[in-house]
Amino acid sequence: MIEGSATSRVARLVSPETFEVGEQEVAAPRAGHVLVRVLSCGVCASELHAVEETLDSYPVSMGHEPVGVVESVGEGVEGLHEGMRVTGGFGPSFAERVLADQRHVVAVPDDVDTKDAIGEPLGCLVEGKRRTRVVAGDRVAIAGVGYMGLMMTQLVAMAGAAAVVAIDPRADARAAALRLGATEALDPQDVVGNEADGDFDVAIEASGTQAGLDLVTGLVRQHGILSILGYHVGPPRSVDVQQWNWKAIDVVNAHVRRRDLLNEAIRRGLELIRVGRLQHASLVTHRFDLDGVGDAFHALATKPEGFIKAVVDIG
């Protein structure tokens, strides 16, 4: 246990699309908490709107997809010790050090590479797949194959889907989907949904857009499953409830908020990576240092050729 406080460099949003890196003191962990030295933190699209919009106040600290090493533990902490690699949905983690409640922390298996160990999005995906029933022989459409859609492509293929059709306007995203288990990849302009019925047992919206919602509404068959995996921010969305009613579909909110469910899903996802069933590190296409957090969000917003996932390397 380390007494006193530690110094940490931290990247803070100080105005729209502008980050500054400064220093802050981080206190020793209190009871039930651990001090984590952050090695890397993923860049999540759920924070992009805050970066691009004008907020009520600044500065703002961000980042919730860390992997790091425990530097010290507070009283009463069980199952975590100094030197252990950990991950989870704690933050703000665009920083060298962060205090975390032990309930939000998951140990990384010894034989999982650190580059594969960013757990929070992995947990969101595994829990989203658990809530989205796919049985052997199903035809599945995935609208939007960025990072989340590509990871879900692998999970759906693993579940025994007979067809996994990836739909995305970007040719490089479609090519990546085919490498990761999709049986077909289409541009949305080449897809025609059927308002009376659709061709898919399961239609997964992974784009976070109005267009994605409209597309999967047409693709899902009667009594099929429409799963909303995309994270929707900004203006309120509209849905064609008449078609949802007519098709008698099951609509799944594939997001997770309960920490126990997220942690268990992270553990399961890390196990899939450990045994070689799930690819993750190869989807990290752009890496930045702490001074480049703003550049990382710019890459996420503009999606240069080949972009899938950005990660900020810190430790």
CSV table of C-alpha atoms in Angstrom, one decimal:
chain,number,residue,atom,x,y,z
A,1,MET,CA,0.0,0.0,0.0
A,2,ILE,CA,1.3,3.4,-1.0
A,3,GLU,CA,0.9,6.2,1.5
A,4,GLY,CA,0.1,9.8,0.5
A,5,SER,CA,-0.6,10.8,-3.1
A,6,ALA,CA,0.8,10.3,-6.5
A,7,THR,CA,1.2,12.6,-9.5
A,8,SER,CA,-0.5,11.8,-12.7
A,9,ARG,CA,-0.5,13.4,-16.2
A,10,VAL,CA,-4.1,13.7,-17.5
A,11,ALA,CA,-5.7,14.8,-20.7
A,12,ARG,CA,-8.7,17.0,-20.3
A,13,LEU,CA,-11.2,18.4,-22.8
A,14,VAL,CA,-10.9,22.2,-22.5
A,15,SER,CA,-13.1,23.3,-25.5
A,16,PRO,CA,-14.8,21.5,-28.4
A,17,GLU,CA,-12.3,19.1,-30.0
A,18,THR,CA,-9.4,20.5,-27.9
A,19,PHE,CA,-7.5,18.6,-25.2
A,20,GLU,CA,-4.8,19.8,-22.9
A,21,VAL,CA,-2.5,17.6,-20.9
A,22,GLY,CA,-1.7,18.7,-17.3
A,23,GLU,CA,-0.8,17.2,-14.0
A,24,GLN,CA,-3.0,16.3,-11.0
A,25,GLU,CA,-2.5,14.7,-7.6
A,26,VAL,CA,-4.1,11.3,-7.1
A,27,ALA,CA,-4.8,10.3,-3.5
A,28,ALA,CA,-3.9,7.0,-2.1
A,29,PRO,CA,-6.8,4.5,-2.5
A,30,ARG,CA,-9.4,4.5,0.3
A,31,ALA,CA,-11.1,1.4,1.5
A,32,GLY,CA,-12.4,-0.8,-1.3
A,33,HIS,CA,-10.5,1.0,-4.0
A,34,VAL,CA,-7.3,0.5,-6.0
A,35,LEU,CA,-4.9,2.9,-7.6
A,36,VAL,CA,-4.3,1.8,-11.3
A,37,ARG,CA,-1.4,2.9,-13.5
A,38,VAL,CA,-3.0,3.1,-16.9
A,39,LEU,CA,-1.2,1.4,-19.8
A,40,SER,CA,-3.8,2.0,-22.5
A,41,CYS,CA,-7.3,3.3,-22.9
A,42,GLY,CA,-9.6,2.8,-25.8
A,43,VAL,CA,-11.4,5.6,-27.6
A,44,CYS,CA,-15.2,5.2,-27.5
A,45,ALA,CA,-17.7,6.7,-29.9
A,46,SER,CA,-20.1,7.3,-27.0
A,47,GLU,CA,-17.8,10.2,-25.9
A,48,LEU,CA,-17.5,11.7,-29.4
A,49,HIS,CA,-20.6,13.9,-29.1
A,50,ALA,CA,-19.2,15.5,-26.0
A,51,VAL,CA,-15.9,16.2,-27.8
A,52,GLU,CA,-17.6,17.8,-30.7
A,53,GLU,CA,-20.3,19.8,-29.0
A,54,THR,CA,-20.1,22.9,-26.7
A,55,LEU,CA,-20.6,21.7,-23.2
A,56,ASP,CA,-21.8,23.8,-20.2
A,57,SER,CA,-18.5,23.7,-18.4
A,58,TYR,CA,-14.9,22.7,-18.9
A,59,PRO,CA,-12.5,21.1,-18.3
A,60,VAL,CA,-13.8,17.6,-18.7
A,61,SER,CA,-11.9,14.3,-18.0
A,62,MET,CA,-12.8,11.3,-20.2
A,63,GLY,CA,-11.9,7.7,-21.0
A,64,HIS,CA,-13.6,4.5,-19.7
A,65,GLU,CA,-11.9,1.7,-21.6
A,66,PRO,CA,-8.7,1.2,-19.6
A,67,VAL,CA,-6.2,-1.6,-19.1
A,68,GLY,CA,-3.5,-1.1,-16.5
A,69,VAL,CA,-1.5,-2.3,-13.5
A,70,VAL,CA,-2.5,-2.1,-9.8
A,71,GLU,CA,-0.1,0.2,-8.0
A,72,SER,CA,-1.7,0.1,-4.6
A,73,VAL,CA,-4.8,-1.2,-2.8
A,74,GLY,CA,-7.0,0.2,-0.1
A,75,GLU,CA,-8.2,-1.6,3.0
A,76,GLY,CA,-10.6,-4.4,2.5
A,77,VAL,CA,-9.7,-5.0,-1.2
A,78,GLU,CA,-10.0,-8.7,-2.1
A,79,GLY,CA,-8.8,-10.6,-5.1
A,80,LEU,CA,-6.6,-7.7,-6.4
A,81,HIS,CA,-3.0,-7.0,-5.6
A,82,GLU,CA,-0.1,-4.8,-6.5
A,83,GLY,CA,1.4,-5.6,-9.9
A,84,MET,CA,-1.8,-7.3,-11.2
A,85,ARG,CA,-3.0,-6.3,-14.7
A,86,VAL,CA,-6.6,-5.2,-14.6
A,87,THR,CA,-9.3,-3.8,-16.8
A,88,GLY,CA,-12.9,-2.7,-16.5
A,89,GLY,CA,-15.3,0.2,-17.0
A,90,PHE,CA,-13.6,2.7,-14.7
A,91,GLY,CA,-12.2,6.1,-15.3
A,92,PRO,CA,-11.7,8.9,-16.3
A,93,SER,CA,-8.7,7.0,-17.8
A,94,PHE,CA,-7.0,9.3,-20.3
A,95,ALA,CA,-4.5,9.6,-17.4
A,96,GLU,CA,-1.4,8.0,-16.1
A,97,ARG,CA,-3.1,7.0,-12.9
A,98,VAL,CA,-6.7,6.6,-11.8
A,99,LEU,CA,-8.5,5.5,-8.7
A,100,ALA,CA,-11.1,2.7,-9.2
A,101,ASP,CA,-13.7,1.1,-7.0
A,102,GLN,CA,-12.8,-2.6,-6.8
A,103,ARG,CA,-16.3,-3.5,-7.9
A,104,HIS,CA,-15.5,-2.0,-11.3
A,105,VAL,CA,-12.2,-3.8,-11.8
A,106,VAL,CA,-11.6,-7.2,-13.5
A,107,ALA,CA,-8.3,-9.1,-13.4
A,108,VAL,CA,-6.6,-9.8,-16.8
A,109,PRO,CA,-5.6,-13.5,-17.2
A,110,ASP,CA,-1.8,-14.0,-17.2
A,111,ASP,CA,-1.8,-15.4,-20.8
A,112,VAL,CA,-3.9,-12.6,-22.4
A,113,ASP,CA,-1.7,-10.0,-24.1
A,114,THR,CA,-2.2,-6.4,-22.8
A,115,LYS,CA,-3.1,-5.3,-26.3
A,116,ASP,CA,-6.1,-7.7,-26.2
A,117,ALA,CA,-7.2,-6.8,-22.7
A,118,ILE,CA,-9.3,-3.6,-23.1
A,119,GLY,CA,-12.3,-5.0,-21.3
A,120,GLU,CA,-15.1,-2.5,-21.2
A,121,PRO,CA,-16.2,-2.6,-24.9
A,122,LEU,CA,-15.6,-6.4,-24.9
A,123,GLY,CA,-18.0,-6.8,-22.0
A,124,CYS,CA,-20.6,-4.6,-23.7
A,125,LEU,CA,-20.4,-6.8,-26.7
A,126,VAL,CA,-20.5,-10.2,-24.9
A,127,GLU,CA,-23.5,-9.0,-22.8
A,128,GLY,CA,-25.1,-7.6,-25.9
A,129,LYS,CA,-24.7,-10.9,-27.7
A,130,ARG,CA,-26.1,-12.8,-24.6
A,131,ARG,CA,-29.2,-10.6,-24.8
A,132,THR,CA,-29.6,-11.1,-28.5
A,133,ARG,CA,-30.6,-14.7,-29.1
A,134,VAL,CA,-29.0,-16.2,-32.1
A,135,VAL,CA,-29.5,-20.0,-32.7
A,136,ALA,CA,-27.8,-22.3,-35.1
A,137,GLY,CA,-29.0,-21.8,-38.6
A,138,ASP,CA,-30.2,-18.2,-38.2
A,139,ARG,CA,-29.7,-15.6,-40.8
A,140,VAL,CA,-28.3,-12.5,-39.2
A,141,ALA,CA,-27.8,-9.0,-40.6
A,142,ILE,CA,-25.5,-6.4,-39.0
A,143,ALA,CA,-26.0,-2.8,-40.0
A,144,GLY,CA,-22.8,-0.9,-39.3
A,145,VAL,CA,-19.5,-2.8,-39.1
A,146,GLY,CA,-17.2,-0.5,-37.3
A,147,TYR,CA,-15.4,-1.8,-34.2
A,148,MET,CA,-18.5,-2.9,-32.4
A,149,GLY,CA,-20.1,-4.4,-35.5
A,150,LEU,CA,-17.0,-6.3,-36.4
A,151,MET,CA,-16.6,-7.8,-32.9
A,152,MET,CA,-20.3,-8.7,-33.0
A,153,THR,CA,-19.8,-10.3,-36.4
A,154,GLN,CA,-17.3,-12.7,-34.8
A,155,LEU,CA,-19.6,-13.5,-31.8
A,156,VAL,CA,-22.6,-14.1,-34.1
A,157,ALA,CA,-20.6,-16.4,-36.4
A,158,MET,CA,-19.4,-18.3,-33.3
A,159,ALA,CA,-23.0,-18.8,-32.3
A,160,GLY,CA,-23.7,-20.9,-35.4
A,161,ALA,CA,-25.5,-18.4,-37.7
A,162,ALA,CA,-25.9,-19.8,-41.2
A,163,ALA,CA,-25.5,-16.4,-42.7
A,164,VAL,CA,-23.9,-13.2,-41.4
A,165,VAL,CA,-24.5,-10.3,-43.7
A,166,ALA,CA,-22.5,-7.2,-42.9
A,167,ILE,CA,-23.8,-3.9,-44.2
A,168,ASP,CA,-21.7,-0.7,-44.2
A,169,PRO,CA,-21.1,2.1,-46.7
A,170,ARG,CA,-17.3,1.8,-46.3
A,171,ALA,CA,-15.6,-0.7,-48.5
A,172,ASP,CA,-12.7,-1.3,-46.1
A,173,ALA,CA,-15.2,-2.1,-43.3
A,174,ARG,CA,-17.0,-4.6,-45.5
A,175,ALA,CA,-13.7,-6.2,-46.4
A,176,ALA,CA,-12.8,-6.5,-42.7
A,177,ALA,CA,-16.2,-8.1,-41.9
A,178,LEU,CA,-15.5,-10.8,-44.5
A,179,ARG,CA,-12.2,-11.6,-42.9
A,180,LEU,CA,-13.9,-11.9,-39.5
A,181,GLY,CA,-16.7,-14.3,-40.3
A,182,ALA,CA,-19.3,-12.5,-42.4
A,183,THR,CA,-20.6,-14.6,-45.2
A,184,GLU,CA,-21.6,-11.5,-47.3
A,185,ALA,CA,-20.9,-7.8,-47.1
A,186,LEU,CA,-23.1,-5.2,-48.8
A,187,ASP,CA,-23.3,-1.4,-49.3
A,188,PRO,CA,-26.6,-0.1,-47.8
A,189,GLN,CA,-27.5,1.2,-51.2
A,190,ASP,CA,-27.6,-2.4,-52.4
A,191,VAL,CA,-29.9,-3.6,-49.6
A,192,VAL,CA,-33.7,-3.5,-50.0
A,193,GLY,CA,-35.7,-4.1,-46.9
A,194,ASN,CA,-39.2,-5.5,-47.0
A,195,GLU,CA,-41.9,-3.7,-45.0
A,196,ALA,CA,-44.2,-6.7,-45.1
A,197,ASP,CA,-41.5,-9.1,-44.1
A,198,GLY,CA,-37.8,-9.4,-44.2
A,199,ASP,CA,-35.1,-12.0,-44.9
A,200,PHE,CA,-33.4,-12.1,-41.5
A,201,ASP,CA,-34.1,-14.0,-38.3
A,202,VAL,CA,-32.0,-11.4,-36.4
A,203,ALA,CA,-31.2,-7.8,-37.5
A,204,ILE,CA,-28.6,-6.0,-35.4
A,205,GLU,CA,-28.3,-2.2,-35.6
A,206,ALA,CA,-24.7,-1.3,-34.8
A,207,SER,CA,-24.3,2.0,-36.5
A,208,GLY,CA,-25.9,4.4,-33.9
A,209,THR,CA,-27.7,6.2,-36.7
A,210,GLN,CA,-31.3,6.8,-37.8
A,211,ALA,CA,-30.5,5.2,-41.1
A,212,GLY,CA,-29.4,2.1,-39.4
A,213,LEU,CA,-32.6,1.8,-37.4
A,214,ASP,CA,-34.6,2.3,-40.6
A,215,LEU,CA,-32.6,-0.4,-42.4
A,216,VAL,CA,-32.9,-3.1,-39.8
A,217,THR,CA,-36.7,-2.5,-39.5
A,218,GLY,CA,-37.0,-3.5,-43.1
A,219,LEU,CA,-34.6,-6.4,-42.9
A,220,VAL,CA,-36.0,-8.3,-39.9
A,221,ARG,CA,-38.6,-11.0,-40.6
A,222,GLN,CA,-42.0,-11.4,-38.9
A,223,HIS,CA,-41.5,-12.7,-35.3
A,224,GLY,CA,-37.7,-12.0,-35.7
A,225,ILE,CA,-35.4,-10.2,-33.4
A,226,LEU,CA,-34.3,-6.6,-33.8
A,227,SER,CA,-31.3,-5.8,-31.6
A,228,ILE,CA,-30.1,-2.2,-30.9
A,229,LEU,CA,-26.4,-2.4,-30.3
A,230,GLY,CA,-25.5,1.0,-31.6
A,231,TYR,CA,-25.1,3.9,-29.1
A,232,HIS,CA,-27.5,6.7,-30.0
A,233,VAL,CA,-26.8,10.2,-29.0
A,234,GLY,CA,-27.8,13.6,-30.3
A,235,PRO,CA,-31.3,14.2,-31.7
A,236,PRO,CA,-34.0,11.8,-30.7
A,237,ARG,CA,-34.5,8.9,-33.1
A,238,SER,CA,-37.8,7.8,-34.6
A,239,VAL,CA,-38.9,4.3,-35.3
A,240,ASP,CA,-41.6,2.8,-37.4
A,241,VAL,CA,-43.6,1.3,-34.6
A,242,GLN,CA,-46.4,0.3,-37.0
A,243,GLN,CA,-43.9,-2.0,-38.8
A,244,TRP,CA,-42.6,-3.3,-35.5
A,245,ASN,CA,-46.2,-4.1,-34.4
A,246,TRP,CA,-47.1,-5.6,-37.8
A,247,LYS,CA,-44.0,-7.9,-37.8
A,248,ALA,CA,-44.5,-8.9,-34.2
A,249,ILE,CA,-40.8,-8.6,-33.6
A,250,ASP,CA,-38.8,-8.8,-30.4
A,251,VAL,CA,-36.9,-5.6,-29.9
A,252,VAL,CA,-33.7,-5.9,-27.7
A,253,ASN,CA,-31.8,-3.1,-26.1
A,254,ALA,CA,-28.4,-4.7,-26.2
A,255,HIS,CA,-26.8,-2.3,-23.8
A,256,VAL,CA,-25.7,-3.0,-20.2
A,257,ARG,CA,-25.6,-0.9,-17.1
A,258,ARG,CA,-25.4,-3.4,-14.2
A,259,ARG,CA,-21.8,-3.7,-13.1
A,260,ASP,CA,-22.1,-7.4,-12.2
A,261,LEU,CA,-23.3,-8.2,-15.7
A,262,LEU,CA,-20.6,-6.1,-17.3
A,263,ASN,CA,-17.8,-7.7,-15.2
A,264,GLU,CA,-19.0,-11.2,-16.0
A,265,ALA,CA,-19.2,-10.4,-19.7
A,266,ILE,CA,-15.6,-9.0,-19.6
A,267,ARG,CA,-14.4,-12.2,-18.0
A,268,ARG,CA,-16.1,-14.3,-20.6
A,269,GLY,CA,-14.7,-12.1,-23.4
A,270,LEU,CA,-11.2,-12.3,-22.1
A,271,GLU,CA,-11.5,-16.1,-22.0
A,272,LEU,CA,-12.6,-16.2,-25.6
A,273,ILE,CA,-9.5,-14.1,-26.5
A,274,ARG,CA,-7.3,-16.4,-24.3
A,275,VAL,CA,-8.4,-19.5,-26.1
A,276,GLY,CA,-8.1,-17.9,-29.6
A,277,ARG,CA,-11.8,-17.8,-30.5
A,278,LEU,CA,-12.1,-14.0,-30.7
A,279,GLN,CA,-9.8,-11.4,-32.4
A,280,HIS,CA,-9.4,-8.0,-30.9
A,281,ALA,CA,-5.9,-6.6,-31.1
A,282,SER,CA,-6.0,-6.8,-34.9
A,283,LEU,CA,-8.9,-4.4,-34.9
A,284,VAL,CA,-6.9,-1.7,-33.2
A,285,THR,CA,-5.7,0.2,-36.2
A,286,HIS,CA,-4.7,3.6,-34.8
A,287,ARG,CA,-2.6,4.2,-31.7
A,288,PHE,CA,-1.8,7.6,-30.0
A,289,ASP,CA,0.0,8.8,-27.0
A,290,LEU,CA,-1.6,10.9,-24.2
A,291,ASP,CA,-0.8,14.1,-26.0
A,292,GLY,CA,-2.6,12.8,-29.0
A,293,VAL,CA,-6.1,12.2,-27.5
A,294,GLY,CA,-7.6,14.9,-29.6
A,295,ASP,CA,-6.1,13.3,-32.7
A,296,ALA,CA,-7.5,10.0,-31.7
A,297,PHE,CA,-11.0,11.4,-31.5
A,298,HIS,CA,-10.5,13.1,-34.9
A,299,ALA,CA,-9.6,9.8,-36.4
A,300,LEU,CA,-12.7,8.3,-34.9
A,301,ALA,CA,-14.9,11.1,-36.3
A,302,THR,CA,-13.3,11.1,-39.8
A,303,LYS,CA,-12.5,7.4,-40.1
A,304,PRO,CA,-9.5,7.4,-42.4
A,305,GLU,CA,-9.0,4.5,-44.8
A,306,GLY,CA,-8.6,1.3,-42.8
A,307,PHE,CA,-9.8,2.8,-39.5
A,308,ILE,CA,-11.5,0.4,-37.0
A,309,LYS,CA,-10.4,1.3,-33.5
A,310,ALA,CA,-8.2,3.9,-31.8
A,311,VAL,CA,-6.4,3.4,-28.6
A,312,VAL,CA,-4.3,5.8,-26.5
A,313,ASP,CA,-1.1,4.3,-25.1
A,314,ILE,CA,-0.1,5.9,-21.8
A,315,GLY,CA,2.0,3.7,-19.6
